[in-house]
Amino acid sequence: MSDRRNFVKLTLLSSAALLAGKNVLAQTDELKDRTYDTKKDAPVVISTWDFGQEANAAAWKLLTKGERALDAVEAGVKVPEADPKNQSVGLGGRPDRDGHVTLDACIMDEDARCGAVACLEEIVHAISVARLVMEKTPHVMLAGEGAQQLALANGMKKANLLTAESLKEWKEWLKTAKYKPHNNIENLKLPNSRPGDARNHDTIGMLAMDKKGNLSGACTTSGMAYKLRGRIGDSPIIGAGLYVDNEIGAATSSGVGEEVIRIVGSHLVVELMRRGHSPEEACKKAVQRIVAKNPNMAKDVQVGFLALNKHGEFGAYALQKGFTYAVRNGAVDTVYDSKSLF
Ligand code: SD4
């Protein structure tokens, strides 16, 4: 009996010790991980591609007035969404193979609140619908008709997103109807690349830190040109196309979404920053992860990651040459070339 009592006591004690040990470990890990807790360069806004510079300007106006990063990123990405000449975001986006322009977008704030829309049609500002999902529904993501209903119920208007230019290109594409999502770099001649598929995707992902040091992000796209009807990429998927952790940093991606989803890319980049990597190192490691998973494919597609940490430091890395990103802070208003693996 007493043996049994001792055994029970010992078991309880060791479980308690183990539990305590576990907690101590978890806490230590957590403390060690929290590298970033200051805001050196706020405000700052960064976004993917050259056209991010114009979007940054809109975000910058709000950031310098002391507005929330969330408002800034929404206002910022609305610029390319409304630009009919930008054929990869919002109005004027290239359609799917059946001729429908379908939009994917997501938004995330400093409290890890987030909203997303996928396969949204006939609404220019997918990002604002994503924000509606975040703020007006108990959900994180709405797709298709339901997303459009939410937009219409909140006063947004339907619009034809297929511009004459995108329609013309699509008709041209139909002649061969070959889906080859190689690369988004016009001047890069990959072995299998052909006119028309070289520049078929250019999402805008934007990350900002406001004067209070709070982070938010937004990502919006018409997705891969001539995709299958119903195809959803990484851009509306929290963790893949965008992730924000206000204690550490934020990340976003552009390129072939399937490859980003496979490694939950943006979340991975943020977690790598949590482990102490600089934004550029974190992006590079995420790109390397893509290659490790599929070395043959990786040579033929483009993926770029962009990251901002809680110090206001930023960085990017891509699979292929040609990925650019725009930065606006107190010191610069510039477009940078990202480093790349290949
Ligand atoms: C997608 N990631 O739908 C998007 C497309 C993109 O540069 O970013 N293109 O897969």
mmCIF file with all atom_site columns, N, CA and C in Angstrom, residues 134-157:
data_model
loop_
_atom_site.group_PDB
_atom_site.id
_atom_site.type_symbol
_atom_site.label_atom_id
_atom_site.label_alt_id
_atom_site.label_comp_id
_atom_site.label_asym_id
_atom_site.label_entity_id
_atom_site.label_seq_id
_atom_site.pdbx_PDB_ins_code
_atom_site.Cartn_x
_atom_site.Cartn_y
_atom_site.Cartn_z
_atom_site.occupancy
_atom_site.B_iso_or_equiv
_atom_site.pdbx_formal_charge
_atom_site.auth_seq_id
_atom_site.auth_comp_id
_atom_site.auth_asym_id
_atom_site.auth_atom_id
_atom_site.pdbx_PDB_model_num
ATOM 1  N N  . MET A 1 134 ? -13.022 40.708 -42.392 1.00 0.00 ? 134 MET A N  1
ATOM 2  C CA . MET A 1 134 ? -12.333 40.781 -41.098 1.00 0.00 ? 134 MET A CA 1
ATOM 3  C C  . MET A 1 134 ? -13.170 41.524 -40.051 1.00 0.00 ? 134 MET A C  1
ATOM 4  N N  . GLU A 1 135 ? -13.776 42.617 -40.482 1.00 0.00 ? 135 GLU A N  1
ATOM 5  C CA . GLU A 1 135 ? -14.414 43.497 -39.496 1.00 0.00 ? 135 GLU A CA 1
ATOM 6  C C  . GLU A 1 135 ? -15.910 43.266 -39.311 1.00 0.00 ? 135 GLU A C  1
ATOM 7  N N  . LYS A 1 136 ? -16.552 42.716 -40.347 1.00 0.00 ? 136 LYS A N  1
ATOM 8  C CA . LYS A 1 136 ? -18.018 42.628 -40.260 1.00 0.00 ? 136 LYS A CA 1
ATOM 9  C C  . LYS A 1 136 ? -18.557 41.212 -40.207 1.00 0.00 ? 136 LYS A C  1
ATOM 10 N N  . THR A 1 137 ? -17.685 40.229 -40.239 1.00 0.00 ? 137 THR A N  1
ATOM 11 C CA . THR A 1 137 ? -18.184 38.854 -40.175 1.00 0.00 ? 137 THR A CA 1
ATOM 12 C C  . THR A 1 137 ? -17.380 38.086 -39.117 1.00 0.00 ? 137 THR A C  1
ATOM 13 N N  . PRO A 1 138 ? -17.916 36.945 -38.708 1.00 0.00 ? 138 PRO A N  1
ATOM 14 C CA . PRO A 1 138 ? -17.159 36.133 -37.742 1.00 0.00 ? 138 PRO A CA 1
ATOM 15 C C  . PRO A 1 138 ? -16.127 35.245 -38.429 1.00 0.00 ? 138 PRO A C  1
ATOM 16 N N  . HIS A 1 139 ? -15.950 35.448 -39.749 1.00 0.00 ? 139 HIS A N  1
ATOM 17 C CA . HIS A 1 139 ? -15.088 34.537 -40.525 1.00 0.00 ? 139 HIS A CA 1
ATOM 18 C C  . HIS A 1 139 ? -13.768 35.191 -40.930 1.00 0.00 ? 139 HIS A C  1
ATOM 19 N N  . VAL A 1 140 ? -12.921 34.385 -41.514 1.00 0.00 ? 140 VAL A N  1
ATOM 20 C CA . VAL A 1 140 ? -11.649 34.902 -42.039 1.00 0.00 ? 140 VAL A CA 1
ATOM 21 C C  . VAL A 1 140 ? -11.679 34.972 -43.564 1.00 0.00 ? 140 VAL A C  1
ATOM 22 N N  . MET A 1 141 ? -12.375 34.058 -44.206 1.00 0.00 ? 141 MET A N  1
ATOM 23 C CA . MET A 1 141 ? -12.311 34.031 -45.670 1.00 0.00 ? 141 MET A CA 1
ATOM 24 C C  . MET A 1 141 ? -13.672 33.765 -46.303 1.00 0.00 ? 141 MET A C  1
ATOM 25 N N  . LEU A 1 142 ? -13.993 34.539 -47.308 1.00 0.00 ? 142 LEU A N  1
ATOM 26 C CA . LEU A 1 142 ? -15.194 34.287 -48.105 1.00 0.00 ? 142 LEU A CA 1
ATOM 27 C C  . LEU A 1 142 ? -14.772 34.131 -49.563 1.00 0.00 ? 142 LEU A C  1
ATOM 28 N N  . ALA A 1 143 ? -15.469 33.259 -50.269 1.00 0.00 ? 143 ALA A N  1
ATOM 29 C CA . ALA A 1 143 ? -15.116 33.024 -51.674 1.00 0.00 ? 143 ALA A CA 1
ATOM 30 C C  . ALA A 1 143 ? -16.286 33.333 -52.598 1.00 0.00 ? 143 ALA A C  1
ATOM 31 N N  . GLY A 1 144 ? -15.950 33.669 -53.827 1.00 0.00 ? 144 GLY A N  1
ATOM 32 C CA . GLY A 1 144 ? -16.910 33.761 -54.916 1.00 0.00 ? 144 GLY A CA 1
ATOM 33 C C  . GLY A 1 144 ? -18.111 34.640 -54.637 1.00 0.00 ? 144 GLY A C  1
ATOM 34 N N  . GLU A 1 145 ? -19.283 34.034 -54.881 1.00 0.00 ? 145 GLU A N  1
ATOM 35 C CA . GLU A 1 145 ? -20.540 34.774 -54.796 1.00 0.00 ? 145 GLU A CA 1
ATOM 36 C C  . GLU A 1 145 ? -20.766 35.373 -53.407 1.00 0.00 ? 145 GLU A C  1
ATOM 37 N N  . GLY A 1 146 ? -20.436 34.614 -52.396 1.00 0.00 ? 146 GLY A N  1
ATOM 38 C CA . GLY A 1 146 ? -20.643 35.091 -51.022 1.00 0.00 ? 146 GLY A CA 1
ATOM 39 C C  . GLY A 1 146 ? -19.812 36.328 -50.736 1.00 0.00 ? 146 GLY A C  1
ATOM 40 N N  . ALA A 1 147 ? -18.601 36.337 -51.244 1.00 0.00 ? 147 ALA A N  1
ATOM 41 C CA . ALA A 1 147 ? -17.732 37.507 -51.056 1.00 0.00 ? 147 ALA A CA 1
ATOM 42 C C  . ALA A 1 147 ? -18.318 38.701 -51.794 1.00 0.00 ? 147 ALA A C  1
ATOM 43 N N  . GLN A 1 148 ? -18.829 38.428 -52.998 1.00 0.00 ? 148 GLN A N  1
ATOM 44 C CA . GLN A 1 148 ? -19.422 39.527 -53.771 1.00 0.00 ? 148 GLN A CA 1
ATOM 45 C C  . GLN A 1 148 ? -20.674 40.067 -53.067 1.00 0.00 ? 148 GLN A C  1
ATOM 46 N N  . GLN A 1 149 ? -21.471 39.161 -52.511 1.00 0.00 ? 149 GLN A N  1
ATOM 47 C CA . GLN A 1 149 ? -22.676 39.591 -51.779 1.00 0.00 ? 149 GLN A CA 1
ATOM 48 C C  . GLN A 1 149 ? -22.312 40.525 -50.634 1.00 0.00 ? 149 GLN A C  1
ATOM 49 N N  . LEU A 1 150 ? -21.268 40.160 -49.915 1.00 0.00 ? 150 LEU A N  1
ATOM 50 C CA . LEU A 1 150 ? -20.845 41.000 -48.783 1.00 0.00 ? 150 LEU A CA 1
ATOM 51 C C  . LEU A 1 150 ? -20.452 42.391 -49.278 1.00 0.00 ? 150 LEU A C  1
ATOM 52 N N  . ALA A 1 151 ? -19.747 42.411 -50.407 1.00 0.00 ? 151 ALA A N  1
ATOM 53 C CA . ALA A 1 151 ? -19.327 43.700 -50.967 1.00 0.00 ? 151 ALA A CA 1
ATOM 54 C C  . ALA A 1 151 ? -20.541 44.538 -51.343 1.00 0.00 ? 151 ALA A C  1
ATOM 55 N N  . LEU A 1 152 ? -21.485 43.923 -52.034 1.00 0.00 ? 152 LEU A N  1
ATOM 56 C CA . LEU A 1 152 ? -22.666 44.665 -52.496 1.00 0.00 ? 152 LEU A CA 1
ATOM 57 C C  . LEU A 1 152 ? -23.507 45.130 -51.307 1.00 0.00 ? 152 LEU A C  1
ATOM 58 N N  . ALA A 1 153 ? -23.621 44.278 -50.310 1.00 0.00 ? 153 ALA A N  1
ATOM 59 C CA . ALA A 1 153 ? -24.413 44.638 -49.126 1.00 0.00 ? 153 ALA A CA 1
ATOM 60 C C  . ALA A 1 153 ? -23.791 45.813 -48.386 1.00 0.00 ? 153 ALA A C  1
ATOM 61 N N  . ASN A 1 154 ? -22.510 46.035 -48.623 1.00 0.00 ? 154 ASN A N  1
ATOM 62 C CA . ASN A 1 154 ? -21.833 47.143 -47.943 1.00 0.00 ? 154 ASN A CA 1
ATOM 63 C C  . ASN A 1 154 ? -21.574 48.321 -48.880 1.00 0.00 ? 154 ASN A C  1
ATOM 64 N N  . GLY A 1 155 ? -22.362 48.383 -49.915 1.00 0.00 ? 155 GLY A N  1
ATOM 65 C CA . GLY A 1 155 ? -22.353 49.590 -50.755 1.00 0.00 ? 155 GLY A CA 1
ATOM 66 C C  . GLY A 1 155 ? -21.366 49.591 -51.907 1.00 0.00 ? 155 GLY A C  1
ATOM 67 N N  . MET A 1 156 ? -20.628 48.500 -52.083 1.00 0.00 ? 156 MET A N  1
ATOM 68 C CA . MET A 1 156 ? -19.709 48.489 -53.237 1.00 0.00 ? 156 MET A CA 1
ATOM 69 C C  . MET A 1 156 ? -20.505 48.200 -54.507 1.00 0.00 ? 156 MET A C  1
ATOM 70 N N  . LYS A 1 157 ? -19.938 48.632 -55.615 1.00 0.00 ? 157 LYS A N  1
ATOM 71 C CA . LYS A 1 157 ? -20.665 48.498 -56.890 1.00 0.00 ? 157 LYS A CA 1
ATOM 72 C C  . LYS A 1 157 ? -19.986 47.455 -57.778 1.00 0.00 ? 157 LYS A C  1
#
